[in-house]
Amino acid sequence: MKSGKMLFVRIDFKNSEDAVIEKVAIDSAAYLKQLSKGRYLTAGVFGDMATEIIDGAMVVFEAENLAEAQAISDADPVIQSGLYRYELKQWHVMIASAEK
């Protein structure tokens, strides 16, 4: 993590069980991949990949402050589509495994 940056956790929740998100999910993945080039970012989905039933997602990323973290989240295509909503929390790492 870069000095002066904070970590944030964004948890996404479906707004509708009937939501079809294939196209917007592809756009969201491209957005997050581009965003990860300049900051720490890791993301993944909750659900059963075998059945392709996705319950939600989580993104952990760096930002300067809460306002920037909200702007990053609001610009994600999966959020802009209205198919998902999110909760955003600043995250303070207490324990981290050492790289091997």
Short mmCIF file of C-alpha atoms in Angstrom, two decimals, residues 15 27 32 34 44 65 70 81 83:
data_model
loop_
_atom_site.label_atom_id
_atom_site.label_comp_id
_atom_site.label_asym_id
_atom_site.label_seq_id
_atom_site.Cartn_x
_atom_site.Cartn_y
_atom_site.Cartn_z
CA ASN A 15 -30.96 -4.98 -6.01
CA ASP A 27 -17.69 -3.54 -18.15
CA LEU A 32 -11.59 -2.29 -12.03
CA GLN A 34 -7.87 -0.23 -15.37
CA GLY A 44 -14.04 -11.00 -6.36
CA ASN A 65 -10.05 9.54 1.48
CA GLN A 70 -17.14 6.92 -3.01
CA SER A 81 -26.47 0.33 -13.81
CA LEU A 83 -28.41 -3.52 -10.53
#
